[in-house]
mmCIF file of C-alpha atoms in Angstrom:
data_model
loop_
_atom_site.group_PDB
_atom_site.id
_atom_site.type_symbol
_atom_site.label_atom_id
_atom_site.label_comp_id
_atom_site.label_asym_id
_atom_site.label_seq_id
_atom_site.Cartn_x
_atom_site.Cartn_y
_atom_site.Cartn_z
ATOM 1 C CA SER E 1235 84.418 1.712 66.746
ATOM 2 C CA GLN E 1236 87.272 0.539 64.616
ATOM 3 C CA GLU E 1237 88.538 3.013 62.029
ATOM 4 C CA LEU E 1238 91.090 2.950 59.277
ATOM 5 C CA GLU E 1239 93.266 5.945 58.583
ATOM 6 C CA GLN E 1240 94.985 6.314 55.258
ATOM 7 C CA SER E 1241 97.860 8.559 54.357
ATOM 8 C CA PRO E 1242 98.492 10.553 52.370
ATOM 9 C CA GLN E 1243 95.038 11.731 51.352
ATOM 10 C CA SER E 1244 96.310 12.670 47.921
ATOM 11 C CA LEU E 1245 99.482 12.156 45.975
ATOM 12 C CA ILE E 1246 100.816 13.544 42.721
ATOM 13 C CA VAL E 1247 103.906 11.871 41.327
ATOM 14 C CA GLN E 1248 105.873 11.977 38.136
ATOM 15 C CA GLU E 1249 105.660 8.923 35.942
ATOM 16 C CA GLY E 1250 108.380 6.437 36.837
ATOM 17 C CA LYS E 1251 108.556 7.412 40.502
ATOM 18 C CA ASN E 1252 107.905 5.047 43.378
ATOM 19 C CA LEU E 1253 105.260 5.763 45.995
ATOM 20 C CA THR E 1254 103.832 4.339 49.213
ATOM 21 C CA ILE E 1255 100.353 4.559 50.707
ATOM 22 C CA ASN E 1256 99.744 3.654 54.328
ATOM 23 C CA CYS E 1257 96.730 2.296 56.151
ATOM 24 C CA THR E 1258 96.630 2.246 59.948
ATOM 25 C CA SER E 1259 94.193 0.847 62.465
ATOM 26 C CA SER E 1260 94.011 1.276 66.219
ATOM 27 C CA LYS E 1261 92.943 -2.352 66.525
ATOM 28 C CA THR E 1262 94.164 -5.642 65.134
ATOM 29 C CA LEU E 1263 92.946 -6.076 61.583
ATOM 30 C CA TYR E 1264 90.919 -9.156 60.719
ATOM 31 C CA GLY E 1265 91.870 -9.307 57.058
ATOM 32 C CA LEU E 1266 93.191 -6.287 55.184
ATOM 33 C CA TYR E 1267 92.096 -5.613 51.626
ATOM 34 C CA TRP E 1268 93.353 -3.126 49.078
ATOM 35 C CA TYR E 1269 91.064 -1.841 46.360
ATOM 36 C CA LYS E 1270 91.464 0.611 43.517
ATOM 37 C CA GLN E 1271 88.650 2.830 42.366
ATOM 38 C CA LYS E 1272 88.700 4.822 39.196
ATOM 39 C CA TYR E 1273 87.040 8.148 39.651
ATOM 40 C CA GLY E 1274 83.291 7.700 39.996
ATOM 41 C CA GLU E 1275 83.345 3.959 39.387
ATOM 42 C CA GLY E 1276 83.247 0.719 41.339
ATOM 43 C CA LEU E 1277 86.035 -0.950 43.258
ATOM 44 C CA ILE E 1278 88.624 -3.283 41.824
ATOM 45 C CA PHE E 1279 90.119 -5.825 44.222
ATOM 46 C CA LEU E 1280 93.912 -5.662 44.351
ATOM 47 C CA MET E 1281 95.176 -7.780 47.208
ATOM 48 C CA MET E 1282 94.264 -9.338 50.514
ATOM 49 C CA LEU E 1283 96.565 -9.788 53.502
ATOM 50 C CA GLN E 1284 95.705 -11.863 56.517
ATOM 51 C CA LYS E 1285 98.830 -12.931 58.318
ATOM 52 C CA GLY E 1286 101.155 -10.708 60.296
ATOM 53 C CA GLY E 1287 104.247 -9.935 58.254
ATOM 54 C CA GLU E 1288 102.595 -11.040 55.031
ATOM 55 C CA GLU E 1289 103.681 -9.464 51.774
ATOM 56 C CA LYS E 1290 102.123 -9.848 48.346
ATOM 57 C CA SER E 1291 103.010 -8.483 44.947
ATOM 58 C CA HIS E 1292 101.170 -8.148 41.681
ATOM 59 C CA GLU E 1293 102.916 -6.572 38.745
ATOM 60 C CA LYS E 1294 104.363 -3.341 40.134
ATOM 61 C CA ILE E 1295 102.257 -3.189 43.287
ATOM 62 C CA THR E 1296 103.396 -4.651 46.605
ATOM 63 C CA ALA E 1297 101.356 -4.714 49.787
ATOM 64 C CA LYS E 1298 102.597 -5.543 53.264
ATOM 65 C CA LEU E 1299 100.908 -6.132 56.596
ATOM 66 C CA ASP E 1300 102.939 -5.538 59.738
ATOM 67 C CA GLU E 1301 103.503 -8.187 62.383
ATOM 68 C CA LYS E 1302 100.927 -6.681 64.723
ATOM 69 C CA LYS E 1303 98.341 -6.599 61.913
ATOM 70 C CA GLN E 1304 97.557 -2.970 62.562
ATOM 71 C CA GLN E 1305 99.287 -1.286 59.667
ATOM 72 C CA SER E 1306 99.549 -1.993 55.977
ATOM 73 C CA SER E 1307 101.427 -0.296 53.183
ATOM 74 C CA LEU E 1308 100.893 -0.332 49.440
ATOM 75 C CA HIS E 1309 103.958 0.375 47.346
ATOM 76 C CA ILE E 1310 103.929 1.123 43.634
ATOM 77 C CA THR E 1311 107.183 0.850 41.768
ATOM 78 C CA ALA E 1312 107.860 2.888 38.637
ATOM 79 C CA SER E 1313 104.405 4.444 38.573
ATOM 80 C CA GLN E 1314 102.475 4.839 35.330
ATOM 81 C CA PRO E 1315 99.458 6.966 34.384
ATOM 82 C CA SER E 1316 97.373 3.773 34.490
ATOM 83 C CA HIS E 1317 97.997 3.616 38.234
ATOM 84 C CA ALA E 1318 96.005 6.797 38.766
ATOM 85 C CA GLY E 1319 92.848 6.502 40.813
ATOM 86 C CA ILE E 1320 91.685 6.214 44.392
ATOM 87 C CA TYR E 1321 93.263 3.524 46.553
ATOM 88 C CA LEU E 1322 91.165 2.277 49.434
ATOM 89 C CA CYS E 1323 92.137 -0.035 52.221
ATOM 90 C CA GLY E 1324 89.377 -2.074 53.760
ATOM 91 C CA ALA E 1325 89.176 -4.478 56.633
ATOM 92 C CA ARG E 1326 86.706 -6.964 57.916
ATOM 93 C CA THR E 1327 85.353 -6.146 61.335
ATOM 94 C CA SER E 1328 86.093 -8.857 63.833
ATOM 95 C CA GLY E 1329 83.762 -11.826 63.614
ATOM 96 C CA THR E 1330 81.726 -10.500 60.703
ATOM 97 C CA TYR E 1331 81.929 -10.050 56.967
ATOM 98 C CA LYS E 1332 81.153 -6.372 57.149
ATOM 99 C CA TYR E 1333 83.872 -4.126 55.853
ATOM 100 C CA ILE E 1334 85.122 -0.769 57.010
ATOM 101 C CA PHE E 1335 87.132 1.398 54.668
ATOM 102 C CA GLY E 1336 89.831 3.985 54.923
ATOM 103 C CA THR E 1337 89.310 7.499 53.656
ATOM 104 C CA GLY E 1338 91.135 6.764 50.420
ATOM 105 C CA THR E 1339 94.240 8.090 48.718
ATOM 106 C CA ARG E 1340 93.829 9.924 45.435
ATOM 107 C CA LEU E 1341 96.788 9.210 43.196
ATOM 108 C CA LYS E 1342 97.635 11.199 40.109
ATOM 109 C CA VAL E 1343 100.551 10.228 37.916
ATOM 110 C CA LEU E 1344 101.935 12.870 35.618
ATOM 111 C CA ALA E 1345 103.168 11.704 32.232
ATOM 112 C CA SER C 450 84.869 -14.884 42.043
ATOM 113 C CA ALA C 451 81.591 -13.150 41.318
ATOM 114 C CA VAL C 452 80.397 -10.851 38.563
ATOM 115 C CA ILE C 453 77.999 -8.200 39.753
ATOM 116 C CA SER C 454 75.633 -6.284 37.514
ATOM 117 C CA GLN C 455 74.287 -3.123 39.048
ATOM 118 C CA LYS C 456 71.575 -1.017 37.419
ATOM 119 C CA PRO C 457 71.199 1.790 36.679
ATOM 120 C CA SER C 458 74.798 2.924 36.387
ATOM 121 C CA ARG C 459 73.733 6.513 36.902
ATOM 122 C CA ASP C 460 70.617 8.607 37.230
ATOM 123 C CA ILE C 461 69.522 12.161 37.820
ATOM 124 C CA CYS C 462 66.379 12.387 39.929
ATOM 125 C CA GLN C 463 64.073 15.078 41.192
ATOM 126 C CA ARG C 464 63.926 15.677 44.909
ATOM 127 C CA GLY C 465 61.030 13.949 46.623
ATOM 128 C CA THR C 466 61.056 10.972 44.264
ATOM 129 C CA SER C 467 62.423 7.461 44.837
ATOM 130 C CA LEU C 468 64.930 5.362 42.921
ATOM 131 C CA THR C 469 65.374 1.595 43.066
ATOM 132 C CA ILE C 470 68.821 0.180 42.350
ATOM 133 C CA GLN C 471 69.206 -3.442 41.338
ATOM 134 C CA CYS C 472 72.099 -5.777 42.053
ATOM 135 C CA GLN C 473 72.345 -9.091 40.206
ATOM 136 C CA VAL C 474 75.130 -11.604 40.857
ATOM 137 C CA ASP C 475 76.117 -14.419 38.524
ATOM 138 C CA SER C 476 76.449 -16.972 41.311
ATOM 139 C CA GLN C 477 74.860 -17.740 44.634
ATOM 140 C CA VAL C 478 76.555 -15.644 47.252
ATOM 141 C CA THR C 479 76.638 -15.829 50.991
ATOM 142 C CA MET C 480 76.204 -12.220 51.901
ATOM 143 C CA MET C 481 75.132 -9.035 50.134
ATOM 144 C CA PHE C 482 75.738 -5.521 51.338
ATOM 145 C CA TRP C 483 74.881 -2.008 50.248
ATOM 146 C CA TYR C 484 77.343 0.842 50.655
ATOM 147 C CA ARG C 485 77.143 4.564 50.088
ATOM 148 C CA GLN C 486 80.020 6.742 48.965
ATOM 149 C CA GLN C 487 79.306 10.425 49.322
ATOM 150 C CA PRO C 488 81.318 12.863 47.202
ATOM 151 C CA GLY C 489 84.942 12.854 48.284
ATOM 152 C CA GLN C 490 84.279 10.357 51.055
ATOM 153 C CA SER C 491 85.017 6.726 51.699
ATOM 154 C CA LEU C 492 82.483 3.933 51.665
ATOM 155 C CA THR C 493 79.918 3.647 54.451
ATOM 156 C CA LEU C 494 77.935 0.485 55.011
ATOM 157 C CA ILE C 495 74.185 1.066 54.774
ATOM 158 C CA ALA C 496 72.882 -2.410 55.506
ATOM 159 C CA THR C 497 73.256 -6.141 55.099
ATOM 160 C CA ALA C 498 70.655 -7.579 52.742
ATOM 161 C CA ASN C 499 69.215 -10.765 54.227
ATOM 162 C CA GLN C 500 67.554 -13.339 52.047
ATOM 163 C CA GLY C 501 63.850 -13.564 52.719
ATOM 164 C CA SER C 502 63.868 -11.280 55.729
ATOM 165 C CA GLU C 503 64.326 -7.667 56.696
ATOM 166 C CA ALA C 504 67.708 -6.126 56.087
ATOM 167 C CA THR C 505 70.036 -5.308 58.971
ATOM 168 C CA TYR C 506 70.733 -1.582 59.016
ATOM 169 C CA GLU C 507 73.789 0.219 60.336
ATOM 170 C CA SER C 508 73.562 3.124 62.712
ATOM 171 C CA GLY C 509 72.243 6.201 60.950
ATOM 172 C CA PHE C 510 70.317 4.322 58.269
ATOM 173 C CA VAL C 511 66.650 3.357 58.488
ATOM 174 C CA ILE C 512 64.353 1.110 56.536
ATOM 175 C CA ASP C 513 61.876 3.850 55.656
ATOM 176 C CA LYS C 514 64.582 5.780 53.844
ATOM 177 C CA PHE C 515 66.489 2.833 52.353
ATOM 178 C CA PRO C 516 64.169 -0.156 51.941
ATOM 179 C CA ILE C 517 66.062 -3.242 50.798
ATOM 180 C CA SER C 518 64.871 -6.509 49.364
ATOM 181 C CA ARG C 519 66.678 -9.784 48.758
ATOM 182 C CA PRO C 520 64.244 -12.362 47.435
ATOM 183 C CA ASN C 521 66.940 -14.956 46.588
ATOM 184 C CA LEU C 522 70.677 -15.633 46.797
ATOM 185 C CA THR C 523 71.585 -13.735 43.637
ATOM 186 C CA PHE C 524 69.482 -10.575 43.628
ATOM 187 C CA SER C 525 68.897 -7.531 45.804
ATOM 188 C CA THR C 526 67.430 -4.059 45.466
ATOM 189 C CA LEU C 527 68.050 -0.837 47.345
ATOM 190 C CA THR C 528 65.517 1.980 47.162
ATOM 191 C CA VAL C 529 66.461 5.530 48.032
ATOM 192 C CA SER C 530 63.185 7.106 49.110
ATOM 193 C CA ASN C 531 61.987 10.686 49.187
ATOM 194 C CA MET C 532 65.307 11.862 47.842
ATOM 195 C CA SER C 533 67.019 15.121 48.674
ATOM 196 C CA PRO C 534 70.245 16.600 47.253
ATOM 197 C CA GLU C 535 72.084 15.146 50.272
ATOM 198 C CA ASP C 536 71.378 11.682 48.893
ATOM 199 C CA SER C 537 73.572 12.386 45.878
ATOM 200 C CA SER C 538 76.191 9.657 46.146
ATOM 201 C CA ILE C 539 77.531 6.526 44.580
ATOM 202 C CA TYR C 540 75.681 3.472 45.841
ATOM 203 C CA LEU C 541 77.549 0.176 45.658
ATOM 204 C CA CYS C 542 76.403 -3.385 45.981
ATOM 205 C CA SER C 543 78.905 -5.791 47.499
ATOM 206 C CA VAL C 544 78.905 -9.557 47.879
ATOM 207 C CA VAL C 545 80.932 -12.043 49.855
ATOM 208 C CA ILE C 546 81.299 -15.713 49.028
ATOM 209 C CA TYR C 547 82.513 -17.887 51.861
ATOM 210 C CA GLY C 548 85.689 -19.572 50.808
ATOM 211 C CA VAL C 549 89.429 -19.470 51.152
ATOM 212 C CA ASN C 550 89.797 -15.770 50.541
ATOM 213 C CA THR C 551 86.391 -14.293 51.346
ATOM 214 C CA GLU C 552 87.211 -10.989 49.728
ATOM 215 C CA ALA C 553 84.308 -8.726 48.944
ATOM 216 C CA PHE C 554 83.353 -8.118 45.333
ATOM 217 C CA PHE C 555 81.808 -4.849 44.293
ATOM 218 C CA GLY C 556 79.450 -3.751 41.580
ATOM 219 C CA GLN C 557 80.323 -0.816 39.383
ATOM 220 C CA GLY C 558 78.122 1.427 41.450
ATOM 221 C CA THR C 559 75.172 3.689 40.762
ATOM 222 C CA ARG C 560 75.967 7.383 40.577
ATOM 223 C CA LEU C 561 72.909 9.217 41.838
ATOM 224 C CA THR C 562 72.427 12.949 41.475
ATOM 225 C CA VAL C 563 69.397 14.542 43.104
ATOM 226 C CA VAL C 564 68.356 17.937 41.813
#
């Protein structure tokens, strides 16, 4: 079955530092989605990538999908305490609207 | 987009009892799903809620344990039956609306603790 691996599993950074979270699949991704989850709460949609080589930005967060559509990265520039939470990558399984999710990256930003 | 109201937001239940979680969407949606997120884990799909028919369950999940209803296009319930401490998780309702983006929208989740 298709799986998504995220790295790192956890990350602690000083406020103002940049950071990158990676999401890798062994198979071609059929839509890659990034979500943020505050501890113990629901998921907030961040960005969706569909085309190989696509890159999207929103405020200080940039997400990229590689040309082969098997790896995505989420980059946060000048991190702030408000960026803290769990970042999850998700992908649609081929031909369906079911989602699989990565294991998540717990981000803590120190003020 | 879609706004999802999930109730209850949290509950503490005795083992052996059942809890029904409700998911209400503010617009007619194409597909509704139920996910489980065990402590420290990612999300796992439980089932697809089908309107007017039996839900489609993923491997490892059965109807007797997680009965699901979806009487119309905007509402679904998930029941966690005969609960044990292992059922302590966050349960999330998710919807998809066919369109340009087709991203999934999620409810705020129900944090269930079984004691």
